PDB file of C-alpha atoms in Angstrom:
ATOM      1  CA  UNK A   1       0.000   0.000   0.000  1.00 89.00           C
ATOM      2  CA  UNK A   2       1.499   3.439  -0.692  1.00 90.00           C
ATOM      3  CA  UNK A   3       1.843   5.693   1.978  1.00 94.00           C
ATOM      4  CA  UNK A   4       3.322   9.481   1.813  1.00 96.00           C
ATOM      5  CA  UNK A   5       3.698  11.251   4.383  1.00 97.00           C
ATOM      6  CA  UNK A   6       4.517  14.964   4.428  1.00 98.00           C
ATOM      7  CA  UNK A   7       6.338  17.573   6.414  1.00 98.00           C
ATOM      8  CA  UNK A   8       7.810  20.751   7.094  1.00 98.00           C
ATOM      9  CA  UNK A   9       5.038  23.190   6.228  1.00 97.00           C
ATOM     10  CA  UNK A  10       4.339  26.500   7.949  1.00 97.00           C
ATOM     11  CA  UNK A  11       3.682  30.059   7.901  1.00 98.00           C
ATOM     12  CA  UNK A  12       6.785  32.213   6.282  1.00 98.00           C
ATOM     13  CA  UNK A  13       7.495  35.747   5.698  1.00 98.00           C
ATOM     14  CA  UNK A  14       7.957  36.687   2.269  1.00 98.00           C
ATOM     15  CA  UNK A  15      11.443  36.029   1.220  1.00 98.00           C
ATOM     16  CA  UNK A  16      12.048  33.249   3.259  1.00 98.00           C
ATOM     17  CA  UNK A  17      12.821  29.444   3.346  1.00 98.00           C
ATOM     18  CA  UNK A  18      11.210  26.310   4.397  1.00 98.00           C
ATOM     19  CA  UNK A  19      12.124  22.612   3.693  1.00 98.00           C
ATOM     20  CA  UNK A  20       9.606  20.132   3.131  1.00 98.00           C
ATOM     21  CA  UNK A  21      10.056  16.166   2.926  1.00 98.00           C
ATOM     22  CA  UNK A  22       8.244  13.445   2.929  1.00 98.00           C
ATOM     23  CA  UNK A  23       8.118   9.823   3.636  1.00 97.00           C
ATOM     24  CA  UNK A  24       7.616   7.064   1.616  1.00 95.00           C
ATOM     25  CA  UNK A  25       6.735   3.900   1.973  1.00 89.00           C
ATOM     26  CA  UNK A  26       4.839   0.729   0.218  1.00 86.00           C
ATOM     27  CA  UNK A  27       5.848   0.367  -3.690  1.00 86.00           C
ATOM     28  CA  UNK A  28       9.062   0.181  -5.322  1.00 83.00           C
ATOM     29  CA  UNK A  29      11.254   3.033  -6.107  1.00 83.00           C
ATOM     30  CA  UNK A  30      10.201   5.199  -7.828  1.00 91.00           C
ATOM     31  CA  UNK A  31       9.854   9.127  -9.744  1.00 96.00           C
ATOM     32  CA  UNK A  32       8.169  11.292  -7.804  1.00 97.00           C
ATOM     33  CA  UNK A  33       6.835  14.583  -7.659  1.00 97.00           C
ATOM     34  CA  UNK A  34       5.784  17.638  -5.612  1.00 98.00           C
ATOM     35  CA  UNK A  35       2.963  18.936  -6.655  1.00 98.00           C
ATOM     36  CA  UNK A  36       0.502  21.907  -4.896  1.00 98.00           C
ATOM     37  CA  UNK A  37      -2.929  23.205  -4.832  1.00 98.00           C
ATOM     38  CA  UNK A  38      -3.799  26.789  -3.916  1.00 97.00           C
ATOM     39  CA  UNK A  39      -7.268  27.907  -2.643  1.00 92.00           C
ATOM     40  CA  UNK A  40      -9.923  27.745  -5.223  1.00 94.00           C
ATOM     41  CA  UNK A  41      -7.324  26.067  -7.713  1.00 96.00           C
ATOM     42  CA  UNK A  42      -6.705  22.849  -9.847  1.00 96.00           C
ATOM     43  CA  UNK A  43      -3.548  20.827  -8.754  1.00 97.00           C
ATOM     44  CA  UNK A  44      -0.431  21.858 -10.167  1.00 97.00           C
ATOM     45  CA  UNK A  45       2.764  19.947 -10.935  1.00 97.00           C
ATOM     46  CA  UNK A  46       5.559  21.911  -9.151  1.00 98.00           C
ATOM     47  CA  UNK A  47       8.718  19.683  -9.502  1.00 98.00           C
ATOM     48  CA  UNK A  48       9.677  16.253 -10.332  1.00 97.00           C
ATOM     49  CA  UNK A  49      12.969  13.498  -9.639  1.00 97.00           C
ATOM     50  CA  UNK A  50      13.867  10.255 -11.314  1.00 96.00           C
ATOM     51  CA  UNK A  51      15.730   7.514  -9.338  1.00 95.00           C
ATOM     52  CA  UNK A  52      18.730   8.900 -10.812  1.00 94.00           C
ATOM     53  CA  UNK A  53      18.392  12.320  -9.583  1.00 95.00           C
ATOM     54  CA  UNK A  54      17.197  14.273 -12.494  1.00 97.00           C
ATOM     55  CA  UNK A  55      15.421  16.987 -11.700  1.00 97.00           C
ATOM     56  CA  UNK A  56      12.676  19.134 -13.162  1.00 97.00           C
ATOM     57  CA  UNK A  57      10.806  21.764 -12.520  1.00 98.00           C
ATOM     58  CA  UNK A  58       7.465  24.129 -13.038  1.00 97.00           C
ATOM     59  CA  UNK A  59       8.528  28.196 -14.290  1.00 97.00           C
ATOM     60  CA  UNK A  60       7.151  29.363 -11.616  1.00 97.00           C
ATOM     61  CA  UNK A  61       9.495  27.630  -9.056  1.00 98.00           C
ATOM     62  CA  UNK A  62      12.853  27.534 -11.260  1.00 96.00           C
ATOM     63  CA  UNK A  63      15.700  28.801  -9.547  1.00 96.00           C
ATOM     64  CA  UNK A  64      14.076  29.109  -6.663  1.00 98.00           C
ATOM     65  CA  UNK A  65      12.796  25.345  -5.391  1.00 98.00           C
ATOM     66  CA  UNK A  66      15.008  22.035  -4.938  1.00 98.00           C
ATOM     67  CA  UNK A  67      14.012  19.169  -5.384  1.00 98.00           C
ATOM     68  CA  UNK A  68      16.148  16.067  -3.397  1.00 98.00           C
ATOM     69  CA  UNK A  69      15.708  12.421  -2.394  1.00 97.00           C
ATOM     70  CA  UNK A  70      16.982  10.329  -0.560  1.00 96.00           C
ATOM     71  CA  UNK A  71      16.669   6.572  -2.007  1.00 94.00           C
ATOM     72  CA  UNK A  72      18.084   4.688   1.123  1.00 94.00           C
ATOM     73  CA  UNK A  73      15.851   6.572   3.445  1.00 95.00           C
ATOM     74  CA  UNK A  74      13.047   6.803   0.946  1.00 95.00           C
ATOM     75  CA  UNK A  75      12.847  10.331   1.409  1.00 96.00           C
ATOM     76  CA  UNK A  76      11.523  13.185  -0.928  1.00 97.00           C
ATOM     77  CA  UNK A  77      12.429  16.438  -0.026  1.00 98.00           C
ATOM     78  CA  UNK A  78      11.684  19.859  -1.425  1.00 98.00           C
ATOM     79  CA  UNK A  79      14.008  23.014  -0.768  1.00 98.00           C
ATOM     80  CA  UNK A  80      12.070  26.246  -1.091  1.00 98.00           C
ATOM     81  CA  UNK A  81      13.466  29.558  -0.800  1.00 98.00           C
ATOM     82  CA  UNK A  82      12.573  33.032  -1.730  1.00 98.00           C
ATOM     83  CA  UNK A  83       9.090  32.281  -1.030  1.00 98.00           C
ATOM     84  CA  UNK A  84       6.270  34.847  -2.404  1.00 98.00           C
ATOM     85  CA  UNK A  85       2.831  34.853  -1.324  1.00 97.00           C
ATOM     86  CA  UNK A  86       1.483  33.171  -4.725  1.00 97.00           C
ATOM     87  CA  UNK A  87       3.104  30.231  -3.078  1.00 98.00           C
ATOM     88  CA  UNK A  88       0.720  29.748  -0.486  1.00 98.00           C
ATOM     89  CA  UNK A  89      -0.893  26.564  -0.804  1.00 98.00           C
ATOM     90  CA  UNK A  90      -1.423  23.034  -0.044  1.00 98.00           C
ATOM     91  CA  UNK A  91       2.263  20.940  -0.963  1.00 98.00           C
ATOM     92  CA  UNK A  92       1.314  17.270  -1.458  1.00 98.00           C
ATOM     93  CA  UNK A  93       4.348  14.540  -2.616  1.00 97.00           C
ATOM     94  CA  UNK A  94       3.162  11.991  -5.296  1.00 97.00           C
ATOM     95  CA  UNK A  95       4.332   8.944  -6.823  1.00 95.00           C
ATOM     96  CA  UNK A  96       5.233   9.483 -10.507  1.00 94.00           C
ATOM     97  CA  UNK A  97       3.027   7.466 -12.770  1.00 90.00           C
ATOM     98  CA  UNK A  98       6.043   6.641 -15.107  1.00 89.00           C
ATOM     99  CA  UNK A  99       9.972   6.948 -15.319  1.00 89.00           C
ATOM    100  CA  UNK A 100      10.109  10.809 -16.088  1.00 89.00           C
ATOM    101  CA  UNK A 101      10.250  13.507 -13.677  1.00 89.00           C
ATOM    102  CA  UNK A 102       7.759  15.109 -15.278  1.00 92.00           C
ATOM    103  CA  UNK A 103       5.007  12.088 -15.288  1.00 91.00           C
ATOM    104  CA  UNK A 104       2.691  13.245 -12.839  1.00 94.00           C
ATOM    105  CA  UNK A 105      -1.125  13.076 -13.466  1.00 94.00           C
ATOM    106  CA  UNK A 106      -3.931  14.383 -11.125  1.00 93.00           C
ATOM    107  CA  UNK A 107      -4.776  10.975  -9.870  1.00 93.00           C
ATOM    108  CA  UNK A 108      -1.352  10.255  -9.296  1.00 92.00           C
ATOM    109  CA  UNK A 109      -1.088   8.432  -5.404  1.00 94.00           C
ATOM    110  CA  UNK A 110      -0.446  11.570  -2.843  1.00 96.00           C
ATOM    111  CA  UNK A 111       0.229  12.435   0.791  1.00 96.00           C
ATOM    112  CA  UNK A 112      -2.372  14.784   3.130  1.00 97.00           C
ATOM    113  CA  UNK A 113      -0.074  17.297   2.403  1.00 97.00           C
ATOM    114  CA  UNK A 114       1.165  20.426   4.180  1.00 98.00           C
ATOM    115  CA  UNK A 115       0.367  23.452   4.533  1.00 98.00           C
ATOM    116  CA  UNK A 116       2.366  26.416   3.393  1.00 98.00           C
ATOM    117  CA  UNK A 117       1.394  30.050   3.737  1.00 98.00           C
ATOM    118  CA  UNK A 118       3.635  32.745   2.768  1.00 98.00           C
ATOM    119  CA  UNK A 119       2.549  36.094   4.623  1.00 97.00           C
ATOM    120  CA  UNK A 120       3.807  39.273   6.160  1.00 95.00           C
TER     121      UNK A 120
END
């Protein structure tokens, strides 16, 4: 059974840095994804990792968000820094439908998720 769990969420000041990760458990290794949902919004892909490390990412995050895993722990984690208020929303890990670190679909297997709200 798959099981993701997620952590690190909070409130932040605009400008600043949180680190999320979550915990995985349940299937084999995988791609996986972070992936976030604002109030009164669809999902939306926000970054993605292969096994191998490769890394991709949404526009609105580049250069700003880092995806990581750790594969003995079977830890995802996700870097964020420079935070801005359109940021604020709901971060869920998911389990990557394919190889890619872009294969993510909405019904994609997902955490609860955690909250993050960027606010002064």
């Amino acid at each position: 059974q798959v099981q993701l769990v997620e952590s690190g969420g909070g409130l932040v000041q605009p400008g600043g840095s949180l680190r999320l990760s979550c915990a995985a458990s349940g299937f084999s290794i995988s791609a996986m994804s972070w992936v976030r949902q604002a109030p009164g919004k669809d999902l939306e892909w926000v970054a993605g990792i292969t096994v191998g490390g490769t890394t991709s990412y949404a526009d609105p995050v580049k250069d700003r968000f880092t995806i990581s895993r750790d594969n003995a722990k079977e830890m995802l984690y996700l870097q964020m820094n420079n935070l801005k208020p359109e940021d604020t929303a709901v971060y869920y890990c998911a389990k990557n439908w394919a190889f890619g670190s872009r294969a993510w679909r909405p019904d994609s297997p997902r955490g609860q998720g955690t909250q993050v709200t960027v606010s002064s």
